[in-house]
mmCIF file of C-alpha atoms in Angstrom:
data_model
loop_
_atom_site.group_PDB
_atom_site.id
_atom_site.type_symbol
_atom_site.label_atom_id
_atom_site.label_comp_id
_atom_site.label_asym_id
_atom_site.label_seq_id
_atom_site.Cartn_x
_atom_site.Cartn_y
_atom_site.Cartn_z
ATOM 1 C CA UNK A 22 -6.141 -23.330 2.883
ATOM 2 C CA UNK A 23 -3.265 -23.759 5.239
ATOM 3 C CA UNK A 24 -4.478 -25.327 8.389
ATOM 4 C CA UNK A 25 -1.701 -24.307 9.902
ATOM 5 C CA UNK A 26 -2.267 -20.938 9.680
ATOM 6 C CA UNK A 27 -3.272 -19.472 13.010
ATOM 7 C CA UNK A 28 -7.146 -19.009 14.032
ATOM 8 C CA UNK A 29 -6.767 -15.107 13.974
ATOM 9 C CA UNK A 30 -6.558 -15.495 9.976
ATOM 10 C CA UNK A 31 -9.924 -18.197 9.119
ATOM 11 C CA UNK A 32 -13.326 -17.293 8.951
ATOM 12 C CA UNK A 33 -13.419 -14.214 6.507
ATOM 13 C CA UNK A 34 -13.582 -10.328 7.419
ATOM 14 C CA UNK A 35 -14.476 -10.550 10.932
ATOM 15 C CA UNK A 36 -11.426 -12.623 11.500
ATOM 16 C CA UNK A 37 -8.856 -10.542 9.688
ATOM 17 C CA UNK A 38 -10.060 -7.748 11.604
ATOM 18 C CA UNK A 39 -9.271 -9.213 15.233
ATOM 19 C CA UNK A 40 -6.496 -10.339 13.668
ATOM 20 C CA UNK A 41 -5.155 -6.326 12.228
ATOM 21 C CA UNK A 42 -6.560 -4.908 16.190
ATOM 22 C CA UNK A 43 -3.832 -7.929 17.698
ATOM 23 C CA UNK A 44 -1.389 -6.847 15.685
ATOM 24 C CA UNK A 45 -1.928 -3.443 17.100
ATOM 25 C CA UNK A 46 -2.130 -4.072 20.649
ATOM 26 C CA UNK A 47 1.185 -6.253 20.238
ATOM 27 C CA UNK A 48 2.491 -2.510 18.908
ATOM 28 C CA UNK A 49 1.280 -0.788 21.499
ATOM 29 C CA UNK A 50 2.492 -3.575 24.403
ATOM 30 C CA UNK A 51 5.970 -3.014 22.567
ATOM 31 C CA UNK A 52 6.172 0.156 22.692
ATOM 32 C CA UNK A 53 4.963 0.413 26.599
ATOM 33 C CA UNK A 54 7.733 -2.623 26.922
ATOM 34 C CA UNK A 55 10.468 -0.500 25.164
ATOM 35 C CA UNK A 56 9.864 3.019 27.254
ATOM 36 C CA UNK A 57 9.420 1.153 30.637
ATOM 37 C CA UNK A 58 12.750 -1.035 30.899
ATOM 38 C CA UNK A 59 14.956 0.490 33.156
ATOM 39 C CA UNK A 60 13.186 3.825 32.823
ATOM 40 C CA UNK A 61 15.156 4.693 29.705
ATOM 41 C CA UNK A 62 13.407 4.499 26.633
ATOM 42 C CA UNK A 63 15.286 1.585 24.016
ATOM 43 C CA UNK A 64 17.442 0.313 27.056
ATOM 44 C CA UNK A 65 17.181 -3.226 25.899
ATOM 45 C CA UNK A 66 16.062 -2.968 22.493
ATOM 46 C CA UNK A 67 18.697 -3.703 19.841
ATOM 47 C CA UNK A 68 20.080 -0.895 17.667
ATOM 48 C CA UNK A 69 18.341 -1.051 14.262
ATOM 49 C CA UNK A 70 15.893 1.729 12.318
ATOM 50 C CA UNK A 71 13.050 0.867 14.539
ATOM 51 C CA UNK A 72 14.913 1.823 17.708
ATOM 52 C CA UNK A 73 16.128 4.593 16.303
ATOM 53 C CA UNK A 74 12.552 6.315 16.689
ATOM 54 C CA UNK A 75 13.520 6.358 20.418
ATOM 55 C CA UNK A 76 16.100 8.560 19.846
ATOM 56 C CA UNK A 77 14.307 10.668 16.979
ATOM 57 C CA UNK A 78 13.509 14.180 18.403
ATOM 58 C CA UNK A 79 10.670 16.759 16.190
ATOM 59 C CA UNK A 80 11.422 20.514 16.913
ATOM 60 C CA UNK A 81 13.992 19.452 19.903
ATOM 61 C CA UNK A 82 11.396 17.219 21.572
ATOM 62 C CA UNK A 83 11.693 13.230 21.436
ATOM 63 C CA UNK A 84 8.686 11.356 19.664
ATOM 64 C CA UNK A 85 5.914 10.613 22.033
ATOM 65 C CA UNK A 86 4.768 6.564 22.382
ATOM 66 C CA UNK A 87 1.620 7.079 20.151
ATOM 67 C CA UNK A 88 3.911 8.623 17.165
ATOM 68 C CA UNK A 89 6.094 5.995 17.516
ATOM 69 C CA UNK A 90 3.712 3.320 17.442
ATOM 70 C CA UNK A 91 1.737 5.245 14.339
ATOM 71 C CA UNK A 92 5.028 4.917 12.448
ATOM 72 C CA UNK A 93 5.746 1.800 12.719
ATOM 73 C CA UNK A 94 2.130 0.723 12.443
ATOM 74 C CA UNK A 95 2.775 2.536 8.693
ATOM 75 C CA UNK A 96 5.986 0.656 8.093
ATOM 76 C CA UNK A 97 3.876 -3.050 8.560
ATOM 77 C CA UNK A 98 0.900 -1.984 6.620
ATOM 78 C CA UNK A 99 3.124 -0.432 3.648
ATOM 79 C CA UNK A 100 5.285 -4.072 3.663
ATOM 80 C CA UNK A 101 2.508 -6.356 3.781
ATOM 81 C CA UNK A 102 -1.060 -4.821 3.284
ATOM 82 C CA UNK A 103 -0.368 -2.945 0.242
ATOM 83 C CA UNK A 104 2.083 -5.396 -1.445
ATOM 84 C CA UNK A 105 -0.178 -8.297 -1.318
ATOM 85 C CA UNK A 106 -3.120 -6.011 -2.580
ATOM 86 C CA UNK A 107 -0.592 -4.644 -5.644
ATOM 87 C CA UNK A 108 -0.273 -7.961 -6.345
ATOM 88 C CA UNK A 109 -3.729 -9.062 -6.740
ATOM 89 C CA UNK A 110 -4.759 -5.874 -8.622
ATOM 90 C CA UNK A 111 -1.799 -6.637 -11.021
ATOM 91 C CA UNK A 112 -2.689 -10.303 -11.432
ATOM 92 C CA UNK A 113 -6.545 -9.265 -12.320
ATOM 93 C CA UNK A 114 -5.173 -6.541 -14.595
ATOM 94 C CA UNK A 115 -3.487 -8.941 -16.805
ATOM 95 C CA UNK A 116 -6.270 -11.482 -16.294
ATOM 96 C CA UNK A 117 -8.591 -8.901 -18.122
ATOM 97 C CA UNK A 118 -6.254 -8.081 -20.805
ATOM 98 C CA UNK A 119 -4.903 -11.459 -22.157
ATOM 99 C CA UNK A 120 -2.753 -8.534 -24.957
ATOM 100 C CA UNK A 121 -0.832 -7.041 -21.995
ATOM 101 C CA UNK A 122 0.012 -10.052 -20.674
ATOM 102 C CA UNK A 123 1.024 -11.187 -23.869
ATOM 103 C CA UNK A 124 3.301 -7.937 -24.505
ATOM 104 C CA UNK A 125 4.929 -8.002 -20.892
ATOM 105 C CA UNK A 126 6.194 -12.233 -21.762
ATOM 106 C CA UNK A 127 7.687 -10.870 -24.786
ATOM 107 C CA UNK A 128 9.238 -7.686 -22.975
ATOM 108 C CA UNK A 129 9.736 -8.284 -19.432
ATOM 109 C CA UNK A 130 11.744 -4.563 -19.607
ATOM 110 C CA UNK A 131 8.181 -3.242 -20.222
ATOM 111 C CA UNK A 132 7.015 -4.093 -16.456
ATOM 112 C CA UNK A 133 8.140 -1.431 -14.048
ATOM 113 C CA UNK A 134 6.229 0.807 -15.796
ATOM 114 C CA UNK A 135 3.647 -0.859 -16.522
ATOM 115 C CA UNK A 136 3.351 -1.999 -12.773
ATOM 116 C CA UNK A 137 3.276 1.908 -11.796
ATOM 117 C CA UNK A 138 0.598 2.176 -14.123
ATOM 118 C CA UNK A 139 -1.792 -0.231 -13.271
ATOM 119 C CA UNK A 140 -1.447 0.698 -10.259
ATOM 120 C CA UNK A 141 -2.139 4.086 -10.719
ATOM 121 C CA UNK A 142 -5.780 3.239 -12.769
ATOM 122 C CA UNK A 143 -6.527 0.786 -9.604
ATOM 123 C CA UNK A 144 -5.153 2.242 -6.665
ATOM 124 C CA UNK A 145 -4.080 -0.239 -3.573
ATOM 125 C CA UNK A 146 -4.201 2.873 -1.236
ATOM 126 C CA UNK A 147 -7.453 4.601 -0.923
ATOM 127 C CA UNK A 148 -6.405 7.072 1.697
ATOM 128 C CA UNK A 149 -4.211 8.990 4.094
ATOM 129 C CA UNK A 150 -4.439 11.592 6.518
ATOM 130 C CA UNK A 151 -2.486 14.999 7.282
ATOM 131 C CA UNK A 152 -2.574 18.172 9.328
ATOM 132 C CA UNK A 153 -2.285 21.232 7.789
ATOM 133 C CA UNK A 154 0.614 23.222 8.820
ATOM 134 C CA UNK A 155 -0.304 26.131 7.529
ATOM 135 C CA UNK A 156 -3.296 28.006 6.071
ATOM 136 C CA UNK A 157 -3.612 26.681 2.462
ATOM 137 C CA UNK A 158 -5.971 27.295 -0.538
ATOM 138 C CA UNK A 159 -7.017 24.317 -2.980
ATOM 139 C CA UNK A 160 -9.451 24.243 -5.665
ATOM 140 C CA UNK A 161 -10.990 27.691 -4.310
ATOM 141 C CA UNK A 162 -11.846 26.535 -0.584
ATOM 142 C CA UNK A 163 -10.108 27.902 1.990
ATOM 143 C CA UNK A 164 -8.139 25.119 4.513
ATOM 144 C CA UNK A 165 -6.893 26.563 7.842
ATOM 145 C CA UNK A 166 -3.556 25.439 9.513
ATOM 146 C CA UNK A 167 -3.751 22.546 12.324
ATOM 147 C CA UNK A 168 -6.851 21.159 10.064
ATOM 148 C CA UNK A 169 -7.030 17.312 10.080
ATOM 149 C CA UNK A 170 -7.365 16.299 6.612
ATOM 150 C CA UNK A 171 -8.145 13.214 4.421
ATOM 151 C CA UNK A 172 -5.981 13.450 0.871
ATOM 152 C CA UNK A 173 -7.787 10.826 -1.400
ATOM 153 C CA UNK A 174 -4.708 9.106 -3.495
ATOM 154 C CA UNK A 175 -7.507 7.168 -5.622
ATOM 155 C CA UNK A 176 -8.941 10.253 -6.831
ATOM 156 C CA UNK A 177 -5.572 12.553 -7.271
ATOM 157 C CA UNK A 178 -4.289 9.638 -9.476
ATOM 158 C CA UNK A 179 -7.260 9.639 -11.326
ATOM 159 C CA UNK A 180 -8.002 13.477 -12.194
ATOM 160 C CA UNK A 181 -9.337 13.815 -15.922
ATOM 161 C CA UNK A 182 -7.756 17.428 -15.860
ATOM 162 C CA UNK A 183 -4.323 15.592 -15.565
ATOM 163 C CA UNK A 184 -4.295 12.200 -16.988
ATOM 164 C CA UNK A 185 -7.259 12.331 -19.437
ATOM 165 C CA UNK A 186 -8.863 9.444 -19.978
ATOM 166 C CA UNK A 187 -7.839 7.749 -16.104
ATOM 167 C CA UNK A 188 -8.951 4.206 -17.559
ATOM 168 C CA UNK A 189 -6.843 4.272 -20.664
ATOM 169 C CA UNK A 190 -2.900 2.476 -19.654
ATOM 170 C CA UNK A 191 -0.439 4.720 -21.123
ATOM 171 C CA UNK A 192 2.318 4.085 -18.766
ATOM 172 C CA UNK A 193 4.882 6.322 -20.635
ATOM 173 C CA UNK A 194 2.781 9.062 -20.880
ATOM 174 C CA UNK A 195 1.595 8.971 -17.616
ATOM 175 C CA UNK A 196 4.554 8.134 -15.297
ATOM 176 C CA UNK A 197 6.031 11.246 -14.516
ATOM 177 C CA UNK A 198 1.911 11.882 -12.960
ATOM 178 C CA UNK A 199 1.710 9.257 -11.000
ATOM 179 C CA UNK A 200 1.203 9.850 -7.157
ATOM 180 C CA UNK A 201 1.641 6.168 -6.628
ATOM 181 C CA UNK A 202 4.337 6.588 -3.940
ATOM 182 C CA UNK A 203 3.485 9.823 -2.979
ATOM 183 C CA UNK A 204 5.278 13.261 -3.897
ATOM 184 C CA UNK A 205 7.812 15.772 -2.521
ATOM 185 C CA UNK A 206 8.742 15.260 1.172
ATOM 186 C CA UNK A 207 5.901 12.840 1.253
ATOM 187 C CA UNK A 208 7.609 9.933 -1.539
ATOM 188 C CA UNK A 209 7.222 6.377 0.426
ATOM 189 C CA UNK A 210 11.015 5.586 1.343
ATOM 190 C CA UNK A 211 10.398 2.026 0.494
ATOM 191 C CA UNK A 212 9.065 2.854 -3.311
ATOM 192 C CA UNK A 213 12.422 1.454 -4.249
ATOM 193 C CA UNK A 214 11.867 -2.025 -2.396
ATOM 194 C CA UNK A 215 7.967 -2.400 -3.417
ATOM 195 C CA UNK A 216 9.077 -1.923 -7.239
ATOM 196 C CA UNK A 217 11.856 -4.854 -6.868
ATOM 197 C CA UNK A 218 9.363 -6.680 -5.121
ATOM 198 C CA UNK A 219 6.500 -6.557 -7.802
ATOM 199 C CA UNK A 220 8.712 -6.565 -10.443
ATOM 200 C CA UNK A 221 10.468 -9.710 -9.584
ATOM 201 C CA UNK A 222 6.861 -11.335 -8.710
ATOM 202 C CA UNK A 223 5.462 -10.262 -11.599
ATOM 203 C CA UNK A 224 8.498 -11.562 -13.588
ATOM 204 C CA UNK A 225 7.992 -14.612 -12.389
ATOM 205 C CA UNK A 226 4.407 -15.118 -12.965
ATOM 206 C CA UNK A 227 4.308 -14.042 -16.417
ATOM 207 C CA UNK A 228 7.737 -16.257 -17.049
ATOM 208 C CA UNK A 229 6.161 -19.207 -15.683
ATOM 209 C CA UNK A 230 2.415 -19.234 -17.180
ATOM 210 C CA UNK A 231 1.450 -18.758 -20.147
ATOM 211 C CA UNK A 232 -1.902 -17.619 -19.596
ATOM 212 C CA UNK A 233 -3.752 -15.976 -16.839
ATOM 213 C CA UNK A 234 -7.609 -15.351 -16.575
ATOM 214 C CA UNK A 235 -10.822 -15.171 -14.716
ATOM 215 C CA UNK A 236 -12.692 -17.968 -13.711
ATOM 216 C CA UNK A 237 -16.128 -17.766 -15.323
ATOM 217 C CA UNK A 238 -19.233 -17.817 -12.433
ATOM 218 C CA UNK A 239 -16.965 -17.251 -10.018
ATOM 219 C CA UNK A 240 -16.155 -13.051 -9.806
ATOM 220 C CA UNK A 241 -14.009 -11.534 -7.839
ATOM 221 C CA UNK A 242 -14.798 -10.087 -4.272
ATOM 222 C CA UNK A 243 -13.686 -6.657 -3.651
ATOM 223 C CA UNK A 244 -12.002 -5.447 -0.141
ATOM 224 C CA UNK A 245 -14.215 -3.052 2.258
ATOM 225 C CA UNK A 246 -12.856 0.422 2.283
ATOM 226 C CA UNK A 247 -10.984 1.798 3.438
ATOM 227 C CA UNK A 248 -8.860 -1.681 2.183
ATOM 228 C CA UNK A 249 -8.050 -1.705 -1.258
ATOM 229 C CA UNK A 250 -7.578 -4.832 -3.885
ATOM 230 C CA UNK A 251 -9.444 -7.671 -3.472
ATOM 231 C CA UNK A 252 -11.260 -10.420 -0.437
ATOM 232 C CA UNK A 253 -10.864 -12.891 -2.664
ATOM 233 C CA UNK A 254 -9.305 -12.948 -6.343
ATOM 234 C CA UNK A 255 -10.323 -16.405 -8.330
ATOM 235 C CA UNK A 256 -8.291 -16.732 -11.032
ATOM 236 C CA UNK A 257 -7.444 -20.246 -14.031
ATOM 237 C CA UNK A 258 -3.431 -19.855 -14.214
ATOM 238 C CA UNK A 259 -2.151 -22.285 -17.010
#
């Protein structure tokens, strides 16, 4: 472990917890920080993408200071939360199927795909939430407008009634399915950045190893929901 690293991330659960509520207060003191200058909202803040949620307006009304911070709460968990679970779940994946692994050395043009895939069977987000803008019937039950819902990506990219057999990696058959990075008006603008990021990890794993696999007496610890991926991933990389 890096001793370096600062307290907020040693000592297990409980510390990565304080550490995820600082990062949010830090957020929230930014935002307060950003509106308050000057009494114009962005006044010192630089012009990038971020700042540009200052000037972002929703049927002719700006954002409010919660919405903002909500957003950009998303953008830092999408970066860094999901990614490193996507890359655990990949490298167990290929730790329990010594084949793959074997197949994706041979034909690194096999591993976007594949990557989708994977992900797909072993989802690194469990969860998001929604209002309902209008009333809407799924599956038979009735859902009224200005509901707050919970949609369940696990389960979506896992329906028997669409994908068969969930379990079974068929990542051509399966890939124009996948709800990975969302759907419609709701596809994750930075789909195109995670791929290049996993693929070039992934790349570089398989290119450099030639074998990856579990460590025997020593299993891997899954996260607490609502995370996703693992606490702790052992793994014997030769």
């Amino acid at each position: 472990m890096d001793s370096q690293k600062p307290r907020s991330y040693l000592g297990g659960r409980q510390s990565r917890d304080g550490a995820r509520r600082a990062r949010v207060r830090w957020i929230h003191q930014g935002a307060a920080d950003t509106t308050s200058r000057g009494g114009r909202r962005g006044a010192a803040a630089p012009d990038d993408i971020t700042t540009s949620l200052l000037r972002a307006q929703i049927d002719q009304r700006p954002l409010q200071d919660e919405e903002i911070v909500s957003i950009v709460r998303n953008w830092t968990v999408g970066e860094l939360g999901t990614i490193a679970a996507c890359v655990g779940i990949l490298a167990h994946y290929l730790a329990e199927h010594p084949s793959l692994q074997q197949d994706l050395r041979a034909e690194p043009a096999l591993l976007p795909d594949t990557i989708d895939e994977i992900l797909r069977i072993h989802a690194p987000l469990i969860t998001n939430r929604r209002v309902t803008t209008r009333p809407v019937e799924i599956g038979g039950r009735h859902i009224p407008a200005g509901q707050r819902i919970t949609i369940m990506w696990a389960s979506a990219n896992r329906d028997e009634a669409v994908f068969g057999t969930p379990d079974e990696c068929r990542p051509a058959q399966n890939a124009a399915r996948n709800l990975l990075y969302g759907a419609g008006i709701h596809a994750c603008p930075g789909a195109p950045l995670a791929r290049l990021e996993l693929r070039a990890i992934m790349q570089a794993l398989l290119a450099h190893t030639r074998r990856i696999s579990l460590v025997p007496g020593n299993p891997p610890v899954a996260e607490v929901y609502p995370g996703a991926g693992f606490a702790s991933l052992p793994l014997r990389i030769e």
